[in-house]
């Protein structure tokens, strides 16, 4: 088990290195040199050169790359060109709504997706199964931002139950925050629950064909015990994987949905940065989200220790 | 069992009755035995849902190709007739500057088709080459796959946004950005099946006979990894259409003057209270397209799956 954990941690290193390099390359792929973007259109060539030296942009690329790794290790993502503050600070200011929205959405998608998948598998090929799976297929086909717009149309414009858009920060009260996040979280979570339901169903179906299930039934266990105790635990392995992946998908989905509901999170930060060509911020948000993504994948791998005893004996 | 496996049509299992009868020489020279048992097209058409998917895809293709004939100019503005509800003159109403929504939606179909198809071609060209190289040359495997893992460590839409920021807004750049995002996903699938197929006896036989690597890869390995890859095609297509719509919706995709479903939705969002048709119709178009692609993809997978499953269990028993 220790070697398993160590192996997983070690496997992160090359990926992190590639991620950091890709982010670096992205910045340098952009047209125009960063110094002149930062200096603005009115700056003289002299000023640009001075700034370029100041920022270390005149050094050869490999040197810059090594410095970039060094800064990353220290947690320094550079200065925002437009916001006039460190990128890390800008990200921390905006991370609250995105994380809350993601957690809310994952709760919804697991609460709907897992039971729907398990029930579909238990009553395989029944009308319930087919109805659930058709609903899931429709769900998979709706992009989250479209579902968000349709929810606004239905529940804000026509029924007037929820505010059209906007976000109420935690400091103004939990309930208000929750209310402002209900529609965005459903827009994100419903689509994902469809995916989770499909995976949960197929892994349950695979497990229900196993011999130990037949053995369980043969020794007279109730169908309930067979399905919910023996099968479910085994079907959790692919399901946990998809939940982990969902979390990662949702955090990037939040980027899009925030735009629909005008929620000031990481998504709005990166989009406004793209429109203003504020490259350090783009880089920072991309790295931050990729970092969260990697940590979630690590957590998924480590969760196998709980769900899959075989891993423990490796 | 040498190269015979390489020529097997998709969907026909080794050792099945069809292959056995095919071994009997044909009686008449002018009646070649090409079809053995039901072909995979017939198998596909057996399921109603797959047919619905195919019909939806064909419908979208027809609308996209015929757009100039069945719609007007998507850029023609008529400010006097702005935000008009659907009527006989404007089937799906008009937008905030009086452009015909029907024309814009069907030209949007055209763009989605173009982006979807181009992304599939791009990501398959890159993904198949990288996946084959990684799977076939074990020494390169680590390097290639670490780079792919690194790219996949970014969530799709976030990487696409970042690439668009670096490349700038244009249709070609959207295709490149989404293509780069999905190439590693294709590469991973290809590598997985190459790893299985390179261990088979017919590949070993070909190599023992001194067949060049390139020839082994393209003539013996590639045809046999195709089925899982083909299944990926319809899903990559769907993902590309979705990603393009999302990027354009966010304002970082195609330039705003290009009629794209994402652009129409982004503009329509501002008038959702007065003119809900601006959101509903492009939304329905996206949903039907993705739904069709998913139905078709599921059908494809079900037809091709027995083979995939057979191969993976084979690999598990080897290790």
Coordinates of C-alpha atoms in Angstrom, one line a residue:
Chain A
X1 CA 0.0 0.0 0.0
X2 CA 2.8 2.4 0.8
X3 CA 4.5 1.7 -2.5
X4 CA 1.1 2.4 -4.2
X5 CA 0.8 5.8 -2.5
X6 CA 4.4 6.6 -3.3
X7 CA 4.0 5.5 -6.9
X8 CA 0.9 7.7 -7.3
X9 CA 2.7 10.7 -5.8
X10 CA 5.8 10.2 -8.0
X11 CA 3.6 9.9 -11.1
X12 CA 2.4 13.4 -10.4
X13 CA 5.9 14.9 -10.8
X14 CA 6.3 14.5 -14.6
X15 CA 2.7 15.5 -15.2
X16 CA 3.1 18.7 -13.1
X17 CA 6.3 19.4 -15.0
X18 CA 4.5 19.1 -18.4
X19 CA 1.6 21.2 -17.1
X20 CA 4.0 24.0 -16.0
X21 CA 5.8 23.8 -19.3
X22 CA 2.6 24.0 -21.3
X23 CA 1.5 27.0 -19.3
X24 CA 4.8 28.7 -20.0
X25 CA 4.7 27.9 -23.7
X26 CA 1.1 29.2 -24.0
X27 CA 2.3 32.6 -22.7
X28 CA 5.1 32.7 -25.3
X29 CA 2.8 31.5 -28.1
X30 CA 0.8 34.6 -27.8
X31 CA 1.4 37.2 -30.5
X32 CA 3.4 40.3 -29.5
X33 CA 5.9 40.4 -26.7
X34 CA 4.6 40.5 -23.2
X35 CA 6.7 43.6 -22.2
X36 CA 5.0 45.8 -24.8
X37 CA 1.6 44.5 -23.8
X38 CA 2.4 45.4 -20.2
X39 CA 3.9 48.8 -21.0
X40 CA 0.8 49.7 -23.1
X41 CA 0.5 51.2 -26.6
X42 CA 2.0 54.6 -25.6
X43 CA 5.3 53.3 -24.2
X44 CA 8.5 54.2 -26.1
X45 CA 10.8 51.4 -27.3
X46 CA 13.2 52.3 -24.5
X47 CA 10.6 51.8 -21.8
X48 CA 9.7 48.5 -23.3
X49 CA 13.3 47.3 -23.3
X50 CA 13.8 48.5 -19.7
X51 CA 10.6 46.7 -18.6
X52 CA 11.6 43.6 -20.6
X53 CA 15.0 43.5 -18.7
X54 CA 13.2 44.1 -15.4
X55 CA 10.9 41.2 -15.9
X56 CA 13.7 38.9 -17.1
X57 CA 12.1 38.6 -20.5
X58 CA 15.4 39.3 -22.3
X59 CA 17.0 36.1 -21.0
X60 CA 17.1 33.1 -23.3
X61 CA 14.0 30.9 -23.2
X62 CA 15.5 27.9 -21.3
X63 CA 16.7 30.3 -18.6
X64 CA 13.3 31.9 -18.4
X65 CA 11.7 28.4 -18.2
X66 CA 13.9 27.4 -15.2
X67 CA 13.2 30.7 -13.5
X68 CA 9.5 30.0 -14.1
X69 CA 9.7 26.6 -12.4
X70 CA 11.5 28.3 -9.5
X71 CA 8.8 30.9 -9.1
X72 CA 6.1 28.2 -9.3
X73 CA 7.7 26.2 -6.5
X74 CA 7.6 29.3 -4.4
X75 CA 3.9 29.8 -5.3
X76 CA 4.6 33.0 -7.2
X77 CA 2.4 33.4 -10.3
X78 CA 3.5 36.9 -11.2
X79 CA 1.7 40.2 -11.4
X80 CA -1.5 40.8 -13.2
X81 CA -1.1 43.4 -15.9
X82 CA -4.5 44.9 -15.6
X83 CA -5.5 44.3 -12.0
X84 CA -2.2 45.7 -10.6
X85 CA -2.0 42.9 -8.0
X86 CA -0.4 39.5 -7.7
X87 CA -2.1 36.8 -9.7
X88 CA -2.4 34.5 -6.6
X89 CA -4.3 37.3 -4.8
X90 CA -6.6 37.8 -7.7
X91 CA -7.3 34.0 -7.8
X92 CA -7.9 33.8 -4.0
X93 CA -10.4 36.7 -4.3
X94 CA -12.4 34.7 -6.9
X95 CA -12.1 31.1 -5.8
X96 CA -15.0 31.1 -3.3
X97 CA -18.0 31.1 -5.6
X98 CA -16.3 28.7 -8.0
X99 CA -15.6 26.1 -5.3
X100 CA -19.0 26.5 -3.7
X101 CA -20.7 26.1 -7.0
X102 CA -18.7 23.0 -7.9
X103 CA -19.3 21.4 -4.5
X104 CA -23.0 22.1 -4.7
X105 CA -23.2 20.8 -8.3
X106 CA -21.3 17.6 -7.4
X107 CA -23.7 17.0 -4.5
X108 CA -26.6 17.3 -6.9
X109 CA -25.1 15.1 -9.5
X110 CA -24.1 12.3 -7.1
X111 CA -27.4 12.4 -5.3
X112 CA -29.3 12.0 -8.6
X113 CA -26.9 10.0 -10.7
X114 CA -25.8 7.2 -8.4
X115 CA -29.3 6.1 -7.3
X116 CA -30.6 6.4 -10.8
X117 CA -27.8 4.2 -12.2
X118 CA -28.2 1.6 -9.4
X119 CA -32.0 1.4 -9.8
X120 CA -31.6 1.1 -13.6
X121 CA -29.2 -1.7 -13.2
X122 CA -31.3 -3.6 -10.6
X123 CA -34.3 -3.4 -12.9
X124 CA -32.3 -3.9 -16.0
X125 CA -34.3 -3.6 -19.3
X126 CA -37.5 -2.6 -17.4
X127 CA -39.5 0.5 -18.3
X128 CA -37.9 2.4 -15.4
X129 CA -34.4 1.5 -16.7
X130 CA -35.2 2.6 -20.2
X131 CA -36.8 5.9 -19.0
X132 CA -33.9 6.7 -16.8
X133 CA -31.4 6.0 -19.6
X134 CA -33.3 8.0 -22.1
X135 CA -33.4 10.9 -19.7
X136 CA -29.7 10.4 -19.1
X137 CA -29.0 10.5 -22.8
X138 CA -31.0 13.7 -23.2
X139 CA -29.1 15.1 -20.2
X140 CA -25.7 14.3 -21.7
X141 CA -26.8 16.1 -24.9
X142 CA -27.5 19.5 -23.2
X143 CA -24.5 21.7 -22.7
X144 CA -24.5 23.2 -19.2
X145 CA -24.6 26.8 -20.4
X146 CA -27.7 26.1 -22.4
X147 CA -29.4 24.3 -19.5
X148 CA -28.5 27.4 -17.4
X149 CA -30.2 29.7 -19.9
X150 CA -33.3 27.4 -20.1
X151 CA -33.5 27.4 -16.3
X152 CA -33.3 31.2 -16.2
X153 CA -36.0 31.3 -18.8
X154 CA -38.3 28.9 -16.9
X155 CA -37.7 29.7 -13.3
X156 CA -36.7 33.4 -13.4
X157 CA -38.5 34.9 -16.4
X158 CA -41.6 32.8 -16.4
X159 CA -42.1 31.7 -12.9
X160 CA -40.1 34.4 -11.0
X161 CA -38.8 32.0 -8.3
X162 CA -35.2 32.8 -8.5
X163 CA -33.1 35.8 -9.3
X164 CA -32.1 36.0 -13.0
X165 CA -28.4 36.1 -12.2
X166 CA -25.8 37.3 -9.7
X167 CA -24.1 35.9 -6.6
X168 CA -24.5 36.7 -2.9
X169 CA -21.2 36.2 -1.1
X170 CA -21.0 34.0 2.0
X171 CA -20.6 37.0 4.3
X172 CA -24.1 38.1 3.5
X173 CA -25.6 34.9 4.9
X174 CA -25.4 31.2 3.9
X175 CA -29.0 31.0 2.8
X176 CA -28.7 33.8 0.4
X177 CA -25.6 32.3 -1.1
X178 CA -27.3 29.0 -1.4
X179 CA -30.3 30.5 -3.1
X180 CA -28.2 32.4 -5.6
X181 CA -26.4 29.1 -6.5
X182 CA -29.4 26.8 -6.9
X183 CA -29.9 27.4 -10.6
X184 CA -26.3 27.4 -11.6
X185 CA -25.6 24.3 -9.5
X186 CA -28.5 22.5 -11.2
X187 CA -27.4 23.6 -14.6
X188 CA -24.0 22.1 -13.9
X189 CA -25.0 19.1 -11.8
X190 CA -28.0 17.7 -13.8
X191 CA -25.8 17.3 -16.9
X192 CA -23.2 15.5 -14.9
X193 CA -25.7 13.3 -13.1
X194 CA -26.6 11.9 -16.4
X195 CA -23.0 10.8 -17.0
X196 CA -22.7 9.4 -13.5
X197 CA -25.9 7.5 -13.9
X198 CA -24.7 5.9 -17.1
X199 CA -21.4 4.8 -15.5
X200 CA -23.0 3.6 -12.3
X201 CA -25.5 1.5 -14.3
X202 CA -23.0 -0.1 -16.5
X203 CA -20.6 -1.0 -13.7
X204 CA -23.4 -2.3 -11.6
X205 CA -24.5 -4.5 -14.6
X206 CA -21.0 -5.9 -15.0
X207 CA -20.8 -6.7 -11.3
X208 CA -24.3 -8.3 -11.1
X209 CA -23.0 -10.8 -13.7
X210 CA -20.1 -11.9 -11.5
X211 CA -20.1 -15.3 -9.8
X212 CA -19.9 -14.0 -6.2
X213 CA -23.3 -12.4 -6.9
X214 CA -24.8 -15.7 -8.0
X215 CA -23.2 -17.3 -4.9
X216 CA -24.8 -14.6 -2.7
X217 CA -28.2 -15.3 -4.2
X218 CA -27.6 -19.1 -4.0
X219 CA -26.9 -18.9 -0.3
X220 CA -30.3 -17.2 0.2
X221 CA -29.3 -13.5 0.6
X222 CA -32.2 -11.1 -0.1
X223 CA -32.0 -9.3 -3.4
X224 CA -31.6 -6.1 -1.4
X225 CA -28.5 -7.4 0.4
X226 CA -27.1 -8.7 -2.9
X227 CA -27.6 -5.4 -4.7
X228 CA -26.9 -2.8 -2.1
X229 CA -24.3 -4.5 0.0
X230 CA -22.2 -6.8 -2.3
X231 CA -22.7 -5.4 -5.7
X232 CA -22.8 -1.7 -4.8
X233 CA -19.4 -1.7 -3.1
X234 CA -17.7 -3.3 -6.0
X235 CA -19.5 -1.1 -8.5
X236 CA -18.2 1.9 -6.6
X237 CA -14.7 1.6 -8.1
X238 CA -15.6 2.9 -11.6
X239 CA -18.2 5.1 -10.0
X240 CA -15.8 6.9 -7.7
X241 CA -13.5 7.4 -10.7
X242 CA -16.3 9.0 -12.7
X243 CA -17.3 11.1 -9.6
X244 CA -13.7 12.3 -9.4
X245 CA -13.6 13.1 -13.1
X246 CA -16.9 14.8 -12.7
X247 CA -15.6 17.0 -10.0
X248 CA -12.8 18.1 -12.4
X249 CA -15.3 18.5 -15.2
X250 CA -17.6 20.6 -13.0
X251 CA -14.9 22.9 -11.9
X252 CA -14.2 23.7 -15.5
X253 CA -17.9 23.7 -16.3
X254 CA -18.3 26.3 -13.6
X255 CA -16.1 28.5 -15.7
X256 CA -18.8 28.5 -18.4
X257 CA -21.8 28.6 -16.2
X258 CA -20.5 31.5 -14.2
X259 CA -20.7 33.5 -17.3
X260 CA -24.4 32.6 -17.8
X261 CA -25.3 33.7 -14.2
X262 CA -22.8 36.5 -13.8
X263 CA -21.1 34.9 -10.9
X264 CA -17.8 36.5 -10.1
X265 CA -15.6 33.4 -9.9
X266 CA -12.5 32.0 -11.6
X267 CA -14.4 31.6 -14.9
X268 CA -15.2 35.3 -15.1
X269 CA -11.7 36.1 -14.1
X270 CA -10.1 34.1 -16.9
X271 CA -12.6 35.3 -19.5
X272 CA -12.1 38.9 -18.7
X273 CA -8.3 38.3 -18.6
X274 CA -8.6 36.7 -22.1
X275 CA -10.5 39.8 -23.4
X276 CA -7.9 42.1 -21.9
X277 CA -4.9 40.0 -22.9
X278 CA -3.8 39.8 -19.3
X279 CA -1.6 36.8 -19.8
X280 CA -0.3 36.2 -16.3
X281 CA -3.8 35.9 -15.0
X282 CA -4.8 33.5 -17.8
X283 CA -1.7 31.4 -17.0
X284 CA -2.4 31.5 -13.3
X285 CA -6.0 30.5 -13.5
X286 CA -5.2 27.7 -16.0
X287 CA -2.5 26.4 -13.7
X288 CA -4.7 26.7 -10.6
X289 CA -7.5 24.7 -12.2
X290 CA -5.1 22.1 -13.6
X291 CA -3.6 21.8 -10.2
X292 CA -6.9 21.2 -8.6
X293 CA -7.7 18.7 -11.4
X294 CA -4.5 16.8 -10.6
X295 CA -5.1 16.7 -6.9
X296 CA -8.6 15.3 -7.5
X297 CA -7.2 12.6 -9.7
X298 CA -4.7 11.7 -7.0
X299 CA -7.5 11.6 -4.4
X300 CA -9.4 9.3 -6.7
X301 CA -6.4 7.0 -7.0
X302 CA -5.9 7.0 -3.3
X303 CA -9.6 6.3 -2.7
X304 CA -9.1 2.9 -4.3
X305 CA -7.4 1.9 -1.1
X306 CA -10.8 2.1 0.6
X307 CA -12.9 0.6 -2.2
X308 CA -10.6 -1.9 -3.7
X309 CA -8.8 -4.2 -1.1
X310 CA -6.7 -5.6 -3.9
X311 CA -4.8 -2.3 -4.0
X312 CA -3.9 -2.6 -0.4
X313 CA -1.9 -5.7 -0.9
X314 CA 0.1 -4.4 -3.9
Chain B
X1 CA -3.9 -16.9 -38.4
X2 CA -1.3 -14.7 -40.0
X3 CA -2.5 -11.5 -41.7
X4 CA -6.0 -12.9 -42.0
X5 CA -7.0 -11.2 -38.9
X6 CA -6.1 -7.8 -40.3
X7 CA -8.5 -8.1 -43.1
X8 CA -11.4 -9.1 -41.0
X9 CA -14.4 -6.7 -41.5
X10 CA -15.3 -4.7 -38.4
X11 CA -17.8 -6.3 -36.1
X12 CA -17.1 -9.9 -37.1
X13 CA -15.5 -11.9 -34.4
X14 CA -12.6 -14.2 -34.9
X15 CA -13.6 -17.9 -35.0
X16 CA -17.3 -17.0 -35.6
X17 CA -19.3 -19.0 -38.1
X18 CA -18.9 -16.4 -40.8
X19 CA -15.1 -16.7 -40.9
X20 CA -15.4 -20.5 -41.0
X21 CA -17.6 -20.4 -44.1
X22 CA -15.4 -17.8 -45.7
X23 CA -12.6 -20.4 -45.8
X24 CA -14.5 -22.4 -48.4
X25 CA -13.5 -21.3 -51.9
X26 CA -16.2 -19.5 -53.8
X27 CA -17.9 -21.6 -56.5
X28 CA -18.1 -19.0 -59.2
X29 CA -15.2 -16.7 -60.0
X30 CA -17.5 -13.7 -60.7
X31 CA -19.3 -14.0 -57.3
X32 CA -16.8 -12.8 -54.8
X33 CA -17.6 -13.6 -51.2
X34 CA -17.4 -10.2 -49.7
X35 CA -20.3 -10.1 -47.2
X36 CA -20.0 -12.7 -44.5
X37 CA -23.1 -12.7 -42.4
X38 CA -24.6 -9.4 -41.4
X39 CA -22.3 -6.5 -42.1
X40 CA -21.8 -3.9 -39.4
X41 CA -24.1 -1.5 -41.1
X42 CA -26.9 -4.0 -40.9
X43 CA -26.1 -4.6 -37.2
X44 CA -26.2 -0.8 -36.7
X45 CA -29.5 -0.4 -38.4
X46 CA -31.1 -3.0 -36.2
X47 CA -31.5 -0.6 -33.3
X48 CA -34.1 2.0 -33.5
X49 CA -32.2 4.5 -31.4
X50 CA -29.1 4.3 -33.7
X51 CA -31.4 4.9 -36.7
X52 CA -32.8 8.0 -35.0
X53 CA -29.3 9.2 -34.3
X54 CA -28.3 8.6 -37.9
X55 CA -31.4 10.5 -39.2
X56 CA -30.7 13.4 -36.9
X57 CA -27.1 13.5 -38.2
X58 CA -28.2 13.4 -41.8
X59 CA -30.7 16.1 -41.1
X60 CA -28.1 18.3 -39.7
X61 CA -25.8 17.5 -42.6
X62 CA -28.5 18.4 -45.1
X63 CA -29.4 21.7 -43.3
X64 CA -25.7 22.6 -43.2
X65 CA -25.0 21.8 -46.8
X66 CA -28.2 23.4 -48.1
X67 CA -28.0 26.5 -45.9
X68 CA -27.6 29.0 -48.8
X69 CA -30.7 27.5 -50.5
X70 CA -33.1 27.3 -47.6
X71 CA -32.2 30.4 -45.7
X72 CA -31.5 34.0 -46.4
X73 CA -28.4 36.1 -45.6
X74 CA -27.5 35.5 -42.0
X75 CA -25.8 38.8 -41.7
X76 CA -28.7 40.9 -43.2
X77 CA -29.9 43.5 -40.6
X78 CA -33.3 45.1 -40.5
X79 CA -33.3 47.3 -37.5
X80 CA -36.9 48.3 -37.9
X81 CA -37.9 44.7 -37.6
X82 CA -35.8 43.9 -34.5
X83 CA -36.8 41.3 -31.9
X84 CA -39.9 40.2 -33.8
X85 CA -41.5 37.0 -32.7
X86 CA -41.6 34.0 -35.1
X87 CA -43.9 34.7 -38.0
X88 CA -44.3 33.5 -41.6
X89 CA -41.7 35.9 -42.9
X90 CA -39.2 35.0 -40.1
X91 CA -39.8 31.4 -39.1
X92 CA -37.8 31.7 -35.9
X93 CA -38.2 35.4 -35.3
X94 CA -35.5 38.1 -35.5
X95 CA -32.7 39.1 -33.2
X96 CA -31.7 42.4 -31.6
X97 CA -30.5 43.9 -34.9
X98 CA -33.3 42.4 -37.0
X99 CA -31.3 39.4 -38.4
X100 CA -33.3 36.3 -39.3
X101 CA -32.8 33.7 -36.6
X102 CA -33.7 30.8 -38.9
X103 CA -30.9 31.8 -41.4
X104 CA -28.5 32.3 -38.5
X105 CA -29.3 28.9 -36.9
X106 CA -28.9 27.0 -40.2
X107 CA -25.6 28.7 -41.0
X108 CA -24.6 27.9 -37.4
X109 CA -25.2 24.2 -38.3
X110 CA -22.8 24.7 -41.2
X111 CA -20.1 26.0 -38.8
X112 CA -20.7 23.3 -36.3
X113 CA -20.4 20.6 -39.0
X114 CA -17.2 22.2 -40.3
X115 CA -15.7 22.5 -36.8
X116 CA -16.8 19.1 -35.8
X117 CA -15.4 17.4 -38.9
X118 CA -12.2 19.4 -38.9
X119 CA -11.5 18.6 -35.2
X120 CA -12.1 14.9 -35.8
X121 CA -9.6 14.9 -38.7
X122 CA -7.1 17.0 -36.8
X123 CA -7.3 15.1 -33.5
X124 CA -7.2 11.7 -35.3
X125 CA -4.3 12.7 -37.4
X126 CA -2.3 13.7 -34.4
X127 CA -3.8 11.2 -32.0
X128 CA -3.4 8.1 -34.2
X129 CA 0.2 8.9 -35.0
X130 CA 1.2 9.6 -31.4
X131 CA -0.8 6.7 -30.1
X132 CA 0.7 4.3 -32.6
X133 CA 4.2 5.5 -32.0
X134 CA 3.8 5.3 -28.2
X135 CA 2.2 1.9 -28.3
X136 CA 4.6 0.4 -30.9
X137 CA 8.0 1.8 -29.8
X138 CA 8.1 1.1 -26.1
X139 CA 11.1 3.4 -25.7
X140 CA 9.1 6.4 -26.9
X141 CA 6.0 5.4 -24.9
X142 CA 7.0 7.1 -21.7
X143 CA 7.9 10.4 -23.4
X144 CA 4.9 10.7 -25.7
X145 CA 2.4 9.6 -23.1
X146 CA 3.8 11.9 -20.4
X147 CA 3.2 14.8 -22.7
X148 CA -0.3 13.6 -23.5
X149 CA -1.0 13.1 -19.7
X150 CA 0.3 16.7 -19.1
X151 CA -2.1 18.0 -21.8
X152 CA -5.0 15.9 -20.3
X153 CA -4.3 17.3 -16.9
X154 CA -5.9 20.5 -18.1
X155 CA -9.7 20.4 -18.2
X156 CA -10.8 20.5 -21.9
X157 CA -12.6 23.8 -21.9
X158 CA -9.9 25.6 -19.8
X159 CA -7.1 24.5 -22.1
X160 CA -9.2 25.5 -25.1
X161 CA -9.8 29.0 -23.6
X162 CA -6.0 29.4 -22.9
X163 CA -5.1 28.3 -26.4
X164 CA -7.7 30.7 -27.9
X165 CA -6.1 33.5 -25.8
X166 CA -2.8 32.7 -27.3
X167 CA -3.9 32.1 -30.8
X168 CA -6.6 34.8 -31.2
X169 CA -10.2 34.5 -32.4
X170 CA -10.8 32.8 -35.7
X171 CA -12.5 29.7 -37.0
X172 CA -9.2 28.0 -37.9
X173 CA -7.8 28.7 -34.4
X174 CA -10.9 27.3 -32.8
X175 CA -10.4 24.1 -34.8
X176 CA -6.7 24.0 -33.8
X177 CA -7.4 24.7 -30.1
X178 CA -10.1 22.0 -29.8
X179 CA -8.1 19.6 -31.9
X180 CA -5.1 20.0 -29.6
X181 CA -7.4 19.4 -26.6
X182 CA -8.8 16.1 -28.0
X183 CA -5.7 14.7 -29.7
X184 CA -4.3 13.2 -26.4
X185 CA -7.6 11.5 -25.7
X186 CA -7.6 9.8 -29.1
X187 CA -3.9 9.0 -28.7
X188 CA -4.6 7.2 -25.4
X189 CA -7.3 5.0 -26.9
X190 CA -5.1 4.2 -29.9
X191 CA -2.1 3.4 -27.7
X192 CA -4.3 1.1 -25.5
X193 CA -5.3 -1.1 -28.5
X194 CA -1.9 -1.0 -30.1
X195 CA -0.4 -2.4 -26.9
X196 CA -2.8 -5.3 -27.2
X197 CA -2.5 -5.9 -31.0
X198 CA 1.3 -5.7 -31.1
X199 CA 1.4 -8.8 -28.9
X200 CA -0.7 -10.9 -31.2
X201 CA 0.8 -13.7 -33.1
X202 CA 0.1 -12.3 -36.6
X203 CA 2.0 -9.1 -35.8
X204 CA 4.8 -11.3 -34.4
X205 CA 4.7 -13.3 -37.6
X206 CA 4.9 -10.3 -39.8
X207 CA 7.9 -9.0 -37.8
X208 CA 9.6 -12.3 -38.0
X209 CA 9.2 -12.3 -41.7
X210 CA 11.1 -9.0 -41.8
X211 CA 8.2 -6.7 -42.7
X212 CA 9.2 -3.1 -42.1
X213 CA 7.9 -1.4 -39.0
X214 CA 5.9 1.2 -40.9
X215 CA 4.3 -1.5 -42.9
X216 CA 3.5 -3.6 -39.8
X217 CA 1.9 -0.5 -38.2
X218 CA -0.2 0.7 -41.1
X219 CA -1.2 -2.7 -42.6
X220 CA -1.5 -5.0 -39.6
X221 CA -1.8 -3.0 -36.4
X222 CA -3.8 0.1 -37.5
X223 CA -6.7 -1.8 -39.2
X224 CA -7.2 -3.8 -36.1
X225 CA -7.3 -0.8 -33.7
X226 CA -9.8 1.0 -35.8
X227 CA -13.0 -0.1 -34.1
X228 CA -12.4 1.5 -30.7
X229 CA -11.1 4.6 -32.6
X230 CA -14.2 4.8 -34.8
X231 CA -16.4 4.8 -31.7
X232 CA -14.3 7.7 -30.4
X233 CA -15.0 9.7 -33.6
X234 CA -18.6 10.4 -33.0
X235 CA -17.9 11.4 -29.4
X236 CA -15.1 13.7 -30.4
X237 CA -17.4 15.2 -33.0
X238 CA -20.0 15.8 -30.4
X239 CA -17.4 17.2 -27.9
X240 CA -16.0 19.5 -30.6
X241 CA -19.5 20.9 -31.4
X242 CA -20.1 21.5 -27.7
X243 CA -16.7 23.1 -27.1
X244 CA -17.0 25.4 -30.1
X245 CA -20.5 26.5 -28.9
X246 CA -19.1 27.0 -25.3
X247 CA -16.1 29.0 -26.5
X248 CA -18.1 31.2 -28.8
X249 CA -20.7 31.7 -26.1
X250 CA -18.0 32.9 -23.8
X251 CA -16.8 35.3 -26.4
X252 CA -13.4 33.6 -26.9
X253 CA -14.3 31.4 -29.9
X254 CA -15.1 32.4 -33.4
X255 CA -15.3 36.2 -34.2
X256 CA -18.7 37.7 -33.3
X257 CA -19.7 38.2 -37.0
X258 CA -19.6 34.5 -37.7
X259 CA -23.0 32.9 -37.2
X260 CA -22.4 30.2 -34.6
X261 CA -24.8 28.7 -32.1
X262 CA -22.7 29.9 -29.3
X263 CA -22.6 33.4 -30.6
X264 CA -26.4 33.5 -31.1
X265 CA -26.9 32.2 -27.6
X266 CA -24.5 34.8 -26.1
X267 CA -26.4 37.6 -27.8
X268 CA -29.8 36.1 -27.1
X269 CA -29.0 35.8 -23.4
X270 CA -29.2 39.6 -23.1
X271 CA -32.8 39.6 -24.5
X272 CA -34.0 36.5 -22.8
X273 CA -36.9 38.3 -21.2
X274 CA -38.3 40.0 -24.4
X275 CA -37.2 37.4 -27.0
X276 CA -36.9 33.9 -25.6
X277 CA -36.8 32.5 -29.2
X278 CA -33.3 33.8 -29.5
X279 CA -32.2 31.3 -26.9
X280 CA -34.7 28.4 -27.5
X281 CA -34.1 27.7 -31.2
X282 CA -30.3 27.7 -31.3
X283 CA -30.5 25.7 -28.1
X284 CA -32.8 23.1 -29.7
X285 CA -30.4 22.9 -32.6
X286 CA -27.4 22.1 -30.3
X287 CA -29.4 19.6 -28.3
X288 CA -30.7 17.7 -31.4
X289 CA -27.2 17.6 -32.9
X290 CA -25.5 16.3 -29.8
X291 CA -28.3 13.9 -29.1
X292 CA -28.1 12.5 -32.6
X293 CA -24.3 12.1 -32.3
X294 CA -24.6 10.4 -28.9
X295 CA -27.3 8.0 -30.0
X296 CA -25.3 7.1 -33.1
X297 CA -22.1 6.8 -31.0
X298 CA -23.8 4.5 -28.5
X299 CA -25.1 2.3 -31.3
X300 CA -21.6 2.1 -32.9
X301 CA -20.1 1.2 -29.6
X302 CA -22.6 -1.6 -29.0
X303 CA -21.9 -3.1 -32.4
X304 CA -18.2 -2.8 -32.1
X305 CA -17.9 -3.5 -28.3
X306 CA -17.8 -7.3 -28.3
X307 CA -14.4 -7.1 -30.0
X308 CA -13.1 -4.4 -27.7
X309 CA -14.2 -6.4 -24.7
X310 CA -12.6 -9.6 -26.1
X311 CA -9.4 -7.8 -26.5
X312 CA -9.2 -6.2 -23.1
X313 CA -9.9 -9.4 -21.3
X314 CA -7.2 -11.0 -23.4
X315 CA -4.8 -8.3 -22.2
X316 CA -5.8 -8.8 -18.6
X317 CA -5.2 -12.5 -18.7
X318 CA -1.7 -11.8 -20.2
X319 CA -0.5 -9.6 -17.4

